[in-house]
Amino acid sequence: MTGSPAGALAALRAETAPIPPRRRRALLAALAKAVTDRAGDIVAAAEADYQGRSAIDTLLADVMLVAQAARRARRWLGWWSRPRPVLAPLAFQPALAWVEPVPKGVVGILAPWNYPVQLALWPLAEAIAAGNRVVLKPSEHTPRIASLLAELVEGALGRDVARVVQGDAQVAADFAAQPWDHLVFTGGTATGRAVMRAAAEHLTPLTLELGGKCPAIVLPGADLPRAARAILAAKAVNAGQTCVAPDTVLLLGHSEADFTAACRAAAAPLESAVLPRERPRQARLAAGGTALPGGVTLIADEHAEELFGPVLALRAMPDLDAVLGWLRAHPAPLAISLFGASRAERTAIAAGARAGAIVEERCLDHAAFPSLPFGGVGASGFGRYHGRAGFEAFSDWQARVRHGRFALSRLFDPPRAASRLALAWKLATGRGPKPRP
């Protein structure tokens, strides 16, 4: 079940028979069933890999969302895959023109450790819906989940459709360098750049889901206790190890002391642990900060790196221009969360900042919307999946034309009469015949 990336790619490339829509639906149903049937095993493996992970976090984020995505793709497959007519220009009529989604081929997926099932199988489900075959490389930092995914994926889908490659960082680098028909990577921005360099050798199309310092902006109109509860609730999920979790809180019209007090009142205990390999880094980031009763630590906004854990940076801002300046000075994040925004503030932030998403009065939740395209911009990545966006990302949109026997355009077929110059001039310029020299 381990194998090599090159061997897995070659084996699936040898499977030349297309996967018909009826079989795709059966595969998606089998994937959803396999995930829910093995829910207990997934919970146990995640708990062991993390040395303490909330069963609720695993059941909702890794089991439910994957099963939901597979079932939704199965339900909407017929609608997503329909040919879409295009109007032919008058000069080429009578003609029929349309675009038709066709599978790209073999999709490679490099999955991360923070949501090791969801971020492996959600894109896999939508790649299968689009008719592709898939090779998956789970994270080596969650080895029990990786082994379980190998059993689950190859058992439910068959080795003629999907294969799982396991291994360390060197295997991941080899994986990124293969000539996939599409490559999906979820992870950090620095590694994303390395993946993109490797993919460039083969001009491999990419979906990069990265991260960044996602800000939560608490504006003067915000209900401070409510905002603190929502921000801490997002930080509590998976111990803050979520790419769209708030990283930095920008406070406008509220002091850091008041926000800290609101956080103390709202704090709830973390139910998931930080992954063991991340604990030294989190301890360094939290040093000298204000530890809340629930396990989140508040620090000053002075770290350029993404925090990605139960640490939250605070910064008081003098005015909205300063907020916009902070947003422009930092790479575009996956999401910006707004609390208490007026219409004018909402408009100014949307116009003055780039982000994969802008959400109001909550953080994180939008990533679980099955039909909302998910992805970043700039340093937070590019490409979208989830729902129809995923099907379209993993399809090639083939142009199709069926010409009739006659058309005005045939007037310009060789040999061309001298009178055709005047007609071409009229069509190109919209003016009368070209003056004679």
Short mmCIF file of C-alpha atoms in Angstrom, two decimals:
data_model
loop_
_atom_site.label_atom_id
_atom_site.label_comp_id
_atom_site.label_asym_id
_atom_site.label_seq_id
_atom_site.Cartn_x
_atom_site.Cartn_y
_atom_site.Cartn_z
CA MET A 1 0.00 0.00 0.00
CA THR A 2 3.00 2.31 0.28
CA GLY A 3 4.75 2.08 -3.11
CA SER A 4 6.34 5.06 -4.83
CA PRO A 5 4.68 8.16 -6.28
CA ALA A 6 6.02 7.36 -9.75
CA GLY A 7 4.84 3.75 -9.56
CA ALA A 8 1.35 4.73 -8.39
CA LEU A 9 1.06 7.35 -11.13
CA ALA A 10 2.19 4.89 -13.82
CA ALA A 11 -0.24 2.23 -12.60
CA LEU A 12 -3.22 4.59 -12.77
CA ARG A 13 -2.13 6.05 -16.11
CA ALA A 14 -2.26 2.50 -17.45
CA GLU A 15 -5.97 2.36 -16.57
CA THR A 16 -7.19 3.82 -19.84
CA ALA A 17 -10.91 3.08 -19.46
CA PRO A 18 -12.83 6.21 -18.41
CA ILE A 19 -14.84 6.11 -15.18
CA PRO A 20 -18.48 6.50 -16.25
CA PRO A 21 -20.82 8.71 -14.18
CA ARG A 22 -22.74 5.71 -12.81
CA ARG A 23 -19.56 4.23 -11.37
CA ARG A 24 -18.47 7.60 -10.01
CA ARG A 25 -21.71 7.77 -8.03
CA ALA A 26 -21.12 4.29 -6.68
CA LEU A 27 -17.56 5.20 -5.69
CA LEU A 28 -18.71 8.33 -3.87
CA ALA A 29 -21.35 6.34 -1.98
CA ALA A 30 -18.70 3.75 -1.06
CA LEU A 31 -16.34 6.47 0.18
CA ALA A 32 -19.00 8.06 2.38
CA LYS A 33 -19.94 4.66 3.80
CA ALA A 34 -16.33 3.68 4.47
CA VAL A 35 -15.64 6.93 6.35
CA THR A 36 -18.73 6.63 8.54
CA ASP A 37 -18.23 2.88 9.11
CA ARG A 38 -14.65 3.50 10.27
CA ALA A 39 -15.52 6.58 12.36
CA GLY A 40 -14.46 4.89 15.60
CA ASP A 41 -11.12 3.86 14.11
CA ILE A 42 -10.56 7.38 12.78
CA VAL A 43 -11.23 8.88 16.21
CA ALA A 44 -8.85 6.44 17.88
CA ALA A 45 -6.09 6.98 15.32
CA ALA A 46 -6.33 10.77 15.56
CA GLU A 47 -6.31 10.64 19.36
CA ALA A 48 -3.17 8.50 19.28
CA ASP A 49 -1.37 10.61 16.66
CA TYR A 50 -2.09 13.83 18.55
CA GLN A 51 -1.66 12.26 21.98
CA GLY A 52 -4.99 13.81 22.82
CA ARG A 53 -7.51 15.02 20.24
CA SER A 54 -11.17 15.76 20.82
CA ALA A 55 -13.45 13.06 19.46
CA ILE A 56 -15.93 15.83 18.62
CA ASP A 57 -13.34 17.68 16.51
CA THR A 58 -12.52 14.48 14.62
CA LEU A 59 -16.14 13.38 14.14
CA LEU A 60 -17.33 16.76 12.87
CA ALA A 61 -14.33 18.03 10.92
CA ASP A 62 -12.87 14.79 9.58
CA VAL A 63 -15.75 12.30 9.41
CA MET A 64 -18.94 14.30 8.91
CA LEU A 65 -17.55 16.84 6.44
CA VAL A 66 -16.00 14.18 4.23
CA ALA A 67 -19.14 12.03 4.17
CA GLN A 68 -21.22 15.14 3.48
CA ALA A 69 -18.94 16.22 0.62
CA ALA A 70 -19.01 12.77 -1.01
CA ARG A 71 -22.79 12.50 -0.75
CA ARG A 72 -23.31 16.00 -2.09
CA ALA A 73 -21.01 15.37 -5.06
CA ARG A 74 -22.92 12.16 -5.79
CA ARG A 75 -26.26 14.00 -5.67
CA TRP A 76 -25.21 16.89 -7.92
CA LEU A 77 -22.94 15.02 -10.32
CA GLY A 78 -25.47 14.95 -13.15
CA TRP A 79 -26.04 18.70 -12.99
CA TRP A 80 -22.37 19.63 -12.64
CA SER A 81 -21.31 17.43 -15.56
CA ARG A 82 -23.89 18.58 -18.10
CA PRO A 83 -22.60 20.15 -21.34
CA ARG A 84 -23.09 23.92 -21.40
CA PRO A 85 -24.21 25.51 -24.68
CA VAL A 86 -22.43 28.54 -26.12
CA LEU A 87 -23.90 30.85 -28.77
CA ALA A 88 -21.99 30.64 -32.06
CA PRO A 89 -21.19 34.00 -33.76
CA LEU A 90 -23.48 34.94 -36.63
CA ALA A 91 -20.72 34.51 -39.21
CA PHE A 92 -20.29 30.84 -38.29
CA GLN A 93 -23.96 29.89 -38.06
CA PRO A 94 -25.51 27.43 -38.45
CA ALA A 95 -23.25 25.77 -35.86
CA LEU A 96 -23.61 24.18 -32.46
CA ALA A 97 -21.05 25.14 -29.79
CA TRP A 98 -20.73 23.95 -26.23
CA VAL A 99 -18.22 23.24 -23.45
CA GLU A 100 -18.04 19.84 -21.83
CA PRO A 101 -16.23 18.81 -18.64
CA VAL A 102 -13.78 15.96 -19.15
CA PRO A 103 -11.54 14.34 -16.53
CA LYS A 104 -8.01 15.71 -16.23
CA GLY A 105 -6.50 12.27 -15.67
CA VAL A 106 -4.60 11.41 -12.48
CA VAL A 107 -4.79 13.88 -9.61
CA GLY A 108 -2.14 13.92 -6.88
CA ILE A 109 -3.10 15.05 -3.37
CA LEU A 110 -0.52 16.04 -0.74
CA ALA A 111 -2.47 16.17 2.52
CA PRO A 112 -1.45 17.89 5.79
CA TRP A 113 -1.53 16.74 9.41
CA ASN A 114 -3.96 19.23 10.98
CA TYR A 115 -7.15 17.74 9.49
CA PRO A 116 -5.60 14.54 8.18
CA VAL A 117 -8.82 12.94 6.90
CA GLN A 118 -10.83 15.95 5.75
CA LEU A 119 -8.01 17.58 3.78
CA ALA A 120 -7.12 14.26 2.16
CA LEU A 121 -10.57 12.99 1.26
CA TRP A 122 -12.61 16.10 0.50
CA PRO A 123 -10.53 16.97 -2.59
CA LEU A 124 -10.31 13.25 -3.39
CA ALA A 125 -14.12 12.99 -3.47
CA GLU A 126 -14.47 15.90 -5.87
CA ALA A 127 -11.64 14.64 -8.09
CA ILE A 128 -13.44 11.28 -8.31
CA ALA A 129 -16.73 13.05 -9.08
CA ALA A 130 -15.01 14.71 -12.04
CA GLY A 131 -13.95 11.28 -13.32
CA ASN A 132 -10.28 11.32 -12.33
CA ARG A 133 -8.10 8.72 -10.71
CA VAL A 134 -6.25 9.80 -7.58
CA VAL A 135 -2.98 9.17 -5.76
CA LEU A 136 -3.00 10.38 -2.14
CA LYS A 137 0.03 11.11 0.06
CA PRO A 138 -1.08 11.53 3.71
CA SER A 139 1.09 13.38 6.20
CA GLU A 140 3.87 11.39 7.81
CA HIS A 141 3.24 13.34 11.02
CA THR A 142 -0.03 11.45 11.57
CA PRO A 143 1.17 7.91 10.82
CA ARG A 144 -1.80 6.02 12.26
CA ILE A 145 -4.23 8.08 10.21
CA ALA A 146 -2.02 7.58 7.14
CA SER A 147 -2.15 3.80 7.50
CA LEU A 148 -5.88 3.90 8.08
CA LEU A 149 -6.41 6.06 4.99
CA ALA A 150 -4.49 3.53 2.90
CA GLU A 151 -6.85 0.76 4.01
CA LEU A 152 -9.97 2.87 3.69
CA VAL A 153 -9.32 4.50 0.31
CA GLU A 154 -7.97 1.51 -1.56
CA GLY A 155 -10.59 -0.77 0.01
CA ALA A 156 -13.56 1.47 -0.80
CA LEU A 157 -12.49 2.71 -4.25
CA GLY A 158 -10.25 -0.03 -5.60
CA ARG A 159 -6.63 0.21 -6.67
CA ASP A 160 -7.67 0.84 -10.27
CA VAL A 161 -9.14 4.21 -9.13
CA ALA A 162 -7.15 5.38 -6.11
CA ARG A 163 -3.84 4.60 -4.46
CA VAL A 164 -2.17 5.79 -1.27
CA VAL A 165 1.56 6.45 -0.98
CA GLN A 166 3.10 6.76 2.48
CA GLY A 167 6.49 8.08 3.49
CA ASP A 168 8.56 10.94 4.87
CA ALA A 169 9.38 14.41 3.61
CA GLN A 170 11.61 13.00 0.86
CA VAL A 171 8.70 10.95 -0.48
CA ALA A 172 6.55 14.12 -0.36
CA ALA A 173 9.18 16.02 -2.38
CA ASP A 174 9.28 13.17 -4.92
CA PHE A 175 5.49 13.21 -5.02
CA ALA A 176 5.38 16.94 -5.84
CA ALA A 177 7.87 16.42 -8.67
CA GLN A 178 5.75 13.87 -10.58
CA PRO A 179 3.93 14.89 -13.80
CA TRP A 180 0.40 14.84 -12.36
CA ASP A 181 -2.52 16.06 -14.41
CA HIS A 182 -3.44 18.18 -11.37
CA LEU A 183 -1.78 18.51 -7.96
CA VAL A 184 -3.43 19.56 -4.69
CA PHE A 185 -1.29 20.71 -1.77
CA THR A 186 -2.48 21.92 1.61
CA GLY A 187 0.12 23.22 4.02
CA GLY A 188 2.42 26.12 4.87
CA THR A 189 3.32 28.93 2.50
CA ALA A 190 7.07 28.12 2.43
CA THR A 191 6.41 24.48 1.53
CA GLY A 192 3.80 25.64 -0.97
CA ARG A 193 6.48 27.60 -2.82
CA ALA A 194 8.66 24.47 -2.99
CA VAL A 195 5.73 22.42 -4.31
CA MET A 196 5.03 25.05 -6.94
CA ARG A 197 8.67 25.05 -8.08
CA ALA A 198 8.60 21.27 -8.42
CA ALA A 199 5.29 21.32 -10.30
CA ALA A 200 6.56 23.99 -12.69
CA GLU A 201 8.96 21.48 -14.26
CA HIS A 202 5.97 19.67 -15.79
CA LEU A 203 3.62 22.69 -15.99
CA THR A 204 1.36 20.80 -13.58
CA PRO A 205 -1.82 22.73 -12.72
CA LEU A 206 -2.10 23.35 -8.99
CA THR A 207 -4.54 23.92 -6.20
CA LEU A 208 -2.59 25.41 -3.28
CA GLU A 209 -4.38 25.78 0.05
CA LEU A 210 -1.97 27.60 2.33
CA GLY A 211 -2.79 29.88 5.25
CA GLY A 212 -1.37 33.12 6.60
CA LYS A 213 -2.12 35.45 9.46
CA CYS A 214 -5.92 35.51 9.33
CA PRO A 215 -7.08 38.64 11.19
CA ALA A 216 -10.20 39.11 13.29
CA ILE A 217 -11.14 42.79 13.23
CA VAL A 218 -13.15 43.97 16.24
CA LEU A 219 -14.71 47.31 15.29
CA PRO A 220 -16.32 49.99 17.51
CA GLY A 221 -19.81 48.61 16.95
CA ALA A 222 -18.89 45.12 18.15
CA ASP A 223 -20.42 43.44 21.19
CA LEU A 224 -17.08 42.74 22.87
CA PRO A 225 -18.10 39.68 24.97
CA ARG A 226 -19.79 38.13 21.94
CA ALA A 227 -16.77 38.79 19.72
CA ALA A 228 -14.39 37.33 22.32
CA ARG A 229 -16.53 34.18 22.61
CA ALA A 230 -16.63 33.69 18.83
CA ILE A 231 -12.88 34.23 18.40
CA LEU A 232 -11.97 31.89 21.25
CA ALA A 233 -14.44 29.27 19.99
CA ALA A 234 -12.58 29.25 16.66
CA LYS A 235 -9.23 29.01 18.46
CA ALA A 236 -10.51 26.11 20.55
CA VAL A 237 -11.29 23.93 17.52
CA ASN A 238 -8.37 21.52 17.03
CA ALA A 239 -6.32 23.66 19.46
CA GLY A 240 -6.12 26.47 16.91
CA GLN A 241 -4.40 24.28 14.31
CA THR A 242 -6.69 25.43 11.51
CA CYS A 243 -5.65 27.44 8.47
CA VAL A 244 -8.65 29.81 8.76
CA ALA A 245 -8.51 30.22 12.54
CA PRO A 246 -7.95 33.81 13.71
CA ASP A 247 -4.26 34.59 14.13
CA THR A 248 -4.30 38.27 15.08
CA VAL A 249 -7.05 40.41 16.63
CA LEU A 250 -7.08 44.03 15.47
CA LEU A 251 -8.95 46.14 18.01
CA LEU A 252 -10.51 49.41 16.89
CA GLY A 253 -12.37 51.34 19.59
CA HIS A 254 -11.59 48.69 22.22
CA SER A 255 -8.53 48.36 24.45
CA GLU A 256 -6.39 45.27 24.73
CA ALA A 257 -7.18 45.19 28.46
CA ASP A 258 -10.94 45.16 27.84
CA PHE A 259 -10.63 42.45 25.20
CA THR A 260 -8.43 40.38 27.52
CA ALA A 261 -11.03 40.71 30.27
CA ALA A 262 -13.76 39.61 27.86
CA CYS A 263 -11.62 36.61 26.86
CA ARG A 264 -11.08 35.64 30.50
CA ALA A 265 -14.84 35.61 31.01
CA ALA A 266 -15.44 33.61 27.82
CA ALA A 267 -12.55 31.12 28.01
CA ALA A 268 -13.42 27.43 27.68
CA PRO A 269 -10.94 24.56 27.98
CA LEU A 270 -9.21 23.27 24.85
CA GLU A 271 -10.35 19.74 24.09
CA SER A 272 -7.68 18.89 21.51
CA ALA A 273 -3.93 18.82 22.03
CA VAL A 274 -1.25 20.44 19.94
CA LEU A 275 0.46 17.89 17.71
CA PRO A 276 3.61 16.69 19.54
CA ARG A 277 6.03 18.01 16.90
CA GLU A 278 4.47 21.49 17.21
CA ARG A 279 4.70 21.81 20.99
CA PRO A 280 8.19 23.40 21.20
CA ARG A 281 7.23 26.05 18.65
CA GLN A 282 3.99 26.85 20.45
CA ALA A 283 5.83 27.14 23.77
CA ARG A 284 8.23 29.63 22.17
CA LEU A 285 5.39 31.71 20.73
CA ALA A 286 3.46 31.76 24.01
CA ALA A 287 6.45 32.76 26.15
CA GLY A 288 5.71 35.96 28.09
CA GLY A 289 2.06 36.05 27.00
CA THR A 290 -1.14 36.11 29.03
CA ALA A 291 -2.45 32.59 29.54
CA LEU A 292 -6.24 32.35 29.66
CA PRO A 293 -7.99 29.76 31.85
CA GLY A 294 -9.02 27.67 28.83
CA GLY A 295 -5.54 27.19 27.41
CA VAL A 296 -5.28 29.98 24.81
CA THR A 297 -2.44 32.46 25.31
CA LEU A 298 -2.70 36.14 24.31
CA ILE A 299 0.47 37.79 23.01
CA ALA A 300 1.47 41.06 21.40
CA ASP A 301 1.27 41.26 17.62
CA GLU A 302 4.97 41.01 16.86
CA HIS A 303 5.44 37.65 15.10
CA ALA A 304 5.69 37.54 11.33
CA GLU A 305 5.12 33.78 11.23
CA GLU A 306 1.68 32.18 11.24
CA LEU A 307 0.84 31.20 14.82
CA PHE A 308 -1.21 28.09 13.97
CA GLY A 309 -2.04 26.98 17.48
CA PRO A 310 -3.67 28.13 20.74
CA VAL A 311 -1.86 31.49 20.65
CA LEU A 312 -3.65 34.71 19.69
CA ALA A 313 -1.95 38.03 18.92
CA LEU A 314 -3.54 41.37 19.89
CA ARG A 315 -3.02 44.84 18.47
CA ALA A 316 -4.94 48.04 19.22
CA MET A 317 -5.46 50.23 16.13
CA PRO A 318 -6.04 54.01 16.20
CA ASP A 319 -8.40 54.19 13.21
CA LEU A 320 -9.74 52.34 10.19
CA ASP A 321 -6.91 53.61 7.99
CA ALA A 322 -4.44 51.91 10.32
CA VAL A 323 -6.43 48.67 10.04
CA LEU A 324 -6.34 48.89 6.25
CA GLY A 325 -2.61 49.65 6.40
CA TRP A 326 -2.02 46.52 8.51
CA LEU A 327 -4.00 44.43 6.02
CA ARG A 328 -2.06 45.81 3.05
CA ALA A 329 1.29 45.29 4.81
CA HIS A 330 0.67 41.58 5.33
CA PRO A 331 0.24 38.82 2.74
CA ALA A 332 -3.38 38.15 1.80
CA PRO A 333 -4.92 35.64 4.24
CA LEU A 334 -7.41 32.86 3.68
CA ALA A 335 -10.04 34.75 5.67
CA ILE A 336 -10.79 38.05 7.39
CA SER A 337 -13.36 38.01 10.20
CA LEU A 338 -15.30 41.18 11.04
CA PHE A 339 -17.14 41.98 14.26
CA GLY A 340 -19.50 44.93 14.59
CA ALA A 341 -18.84 46.28 11.08
CA SER A 342 -20.98 49.11 9.77
CA ARG A 343 -21.86 49.20 6.10
CA ALA A 344 -19.14 51.78 5.46
CA GLU A 345 -16.52 49.78 7.36
CA ARG A 346 -17.51 46.56 5.61
CA THR A 347 -17.25 48.26 2.21
CA ALA A 348 -13.89 49.89 3.00
CA ILE A 349 -12.32 46.63 4.19
CA ALA A 350 -13.68 44.62 1.26
CA ALA A 351 -12.35 47.22 -1.18
CA GLY A 352 -9.02 47.77 0.56
CA ALA A 353 -7.87 44.24 1.35
CA ARG A 354 -7.43 40.90 -0.42
CA ALA A 355 -8.54 37.66 1.20
CA GLY A 356 -9.98 34.30 0.26
CA ALA A 357 -13.10 35.09 2.30
CA ILE A 358 -14.63 37.82 4.44
CA VAL A 359 -17.00 36.61 7.16
CA GLU A 360 -18.92 38.48 9.84
CA GLU A 361 -19.64 37.74 13.50
CA ARG A 362 -17.97 34.32 13.47
CA CYS A 363 -14.65 32.77 12.48
CA LEU A 364 -13.84 29.48 10.80
CA ASP A 365 -17.38 28.20 10.21
CA HIS A 366 -17.55 29.14 6.52
CA ALA A 367 -14.93 26.48 5.70
CA ALA A 368 -17.54 23.84 6.49
CA PHE A 369 -20.11 25.18 4.00
CA PRO A 370 -20.21 22.39 1.40
CA SER A 371 -21.26 24.60 -1.52
CA LEU A 372 -19.10 27.67 -0.76
CA PRO A 373 -15.89 27.72 -2.84
CA PHE A 374 -12.91 27.54 -0.51
CA GLY A 375 -9.41 28.81 -1.20
CA GLY A 376 -6.94 31.64 -0.85
CA VAL A 377 -5.33 34.44 -2.83
CA GLY A 378 -1.68 35.35 -3.16
CA ALA A 379 0.40 33.92 -0.31
CA SER A 380 -2.62 32.03 1.07
CA GLY A 381 -2.80 29.98 -2.12
CA PHE A 382 -4.87 29.78 -5.25
CA GLY A 383 -7.53 27.56 -6.73
CA ARG A 384 -10.88 26.70 -5.22
CA TYR A 385 -12.66 23.51 -4.28
CA HIS A 386 -15.70 22.44 -2.23
CA GLY A 387 -18.84 21.49 -4.11
CA ARG A 388 -19.24 22.59 -7.70
CA ALA A 389 -16.00 24.61 -7.52
CA GLY A 390 -14.12 21.37 -6.82
CA PHE A 391 -15.72 19.53 -9.71
CA GLU A 392 -14.82 22.39 -12.04
CA ALA A 393 -11.26 22.63 -10.71
CA PHE A 394 -10.63 18.94 -11.40
CA SER A 395 -12.18 19.03 -14.90
CA ASP A 396 -10.82 20.20 -18.22
CA TRP A 397 -13.46 22.29 -19.98
CA GLN A 398 -13.26 21.06 -23.54
CA ALA A 399 -14.59 23.30 -26.30
CA ARG A 400 -16.83 21.47 -28.79
CA VAL A 401 -18.17 22.76 -32.12
CA ARG A 402 -20.30 21.08 -34.77
CA HIS A 403 -20.35 23.15 -37.99
CA GLY A 404 -23.16 23.26 -40.50
CA ARG A 405 -22.67 22.93 -44.23
CA PHE A 406 -22.89 26.65 -45.04
CA ALA A 407 -21.79 29.81 -43.20
CA LEU A 408 -20.91 33.44 -44.04
CA SER A 409 -17.33 32.79 -42.89
CA ARG A 410 -16.83 30.49 -45.89
CA LEU A 411 -16.70 33.61 -48.05
CA PHE A 412 -13.12 34.06 -46.84
CA ASP A 413 -11.94 30.57 -47.74
CA PRO A 414 -9.19 30.60 -50.43
CA PRO A 415 -9.09 31.55 -53.20
CA ARG A 416 -10.30 35.01 -52.12
CA ALA A 417 -11.86 37.37 -54.61
CA ALA A 418 -10.67 40.99 -54.63
CA SER A 419 -14.08 42.10 -53.35
CA ARG A 420 -13.42 40.27 -50.07
CA LEU A 421 -10.97 43.00 -48.97
CA ALA A 422 -13.73 45.56 -48.79
CA LEU A 423 -15.91 43.17 -46.79
CA ALA A 424 -13.05 42.36 -44.40
CA TRP A 425 -12.39 46.09 -43.90
CA LYS A 426 -16.03 46.67 -43.09
CA LEU A 427 -16.17 43.77 -40.63
CA ALA A 428 -12.88 44.71 -38.92
CA THR A 429 -13.37 48.48 -38.63
CA GLY A 430 -17.11 49.00 -38.83
CA ARG A 431 -16.52 51.62 -41.50
CA GLY A 432 -17.06 51.77 -45.24
CA PRO A 433 -14.76 50.30 -47.91
CA LYS A 434 -11.05 50.95 -47.60
CA PRO A 435 -10.09 53.89 -49.84
CA ARG A 436 -8.14 52.88 -52.90
CA PRO A 437 -4.50 54.05 -53.06
#
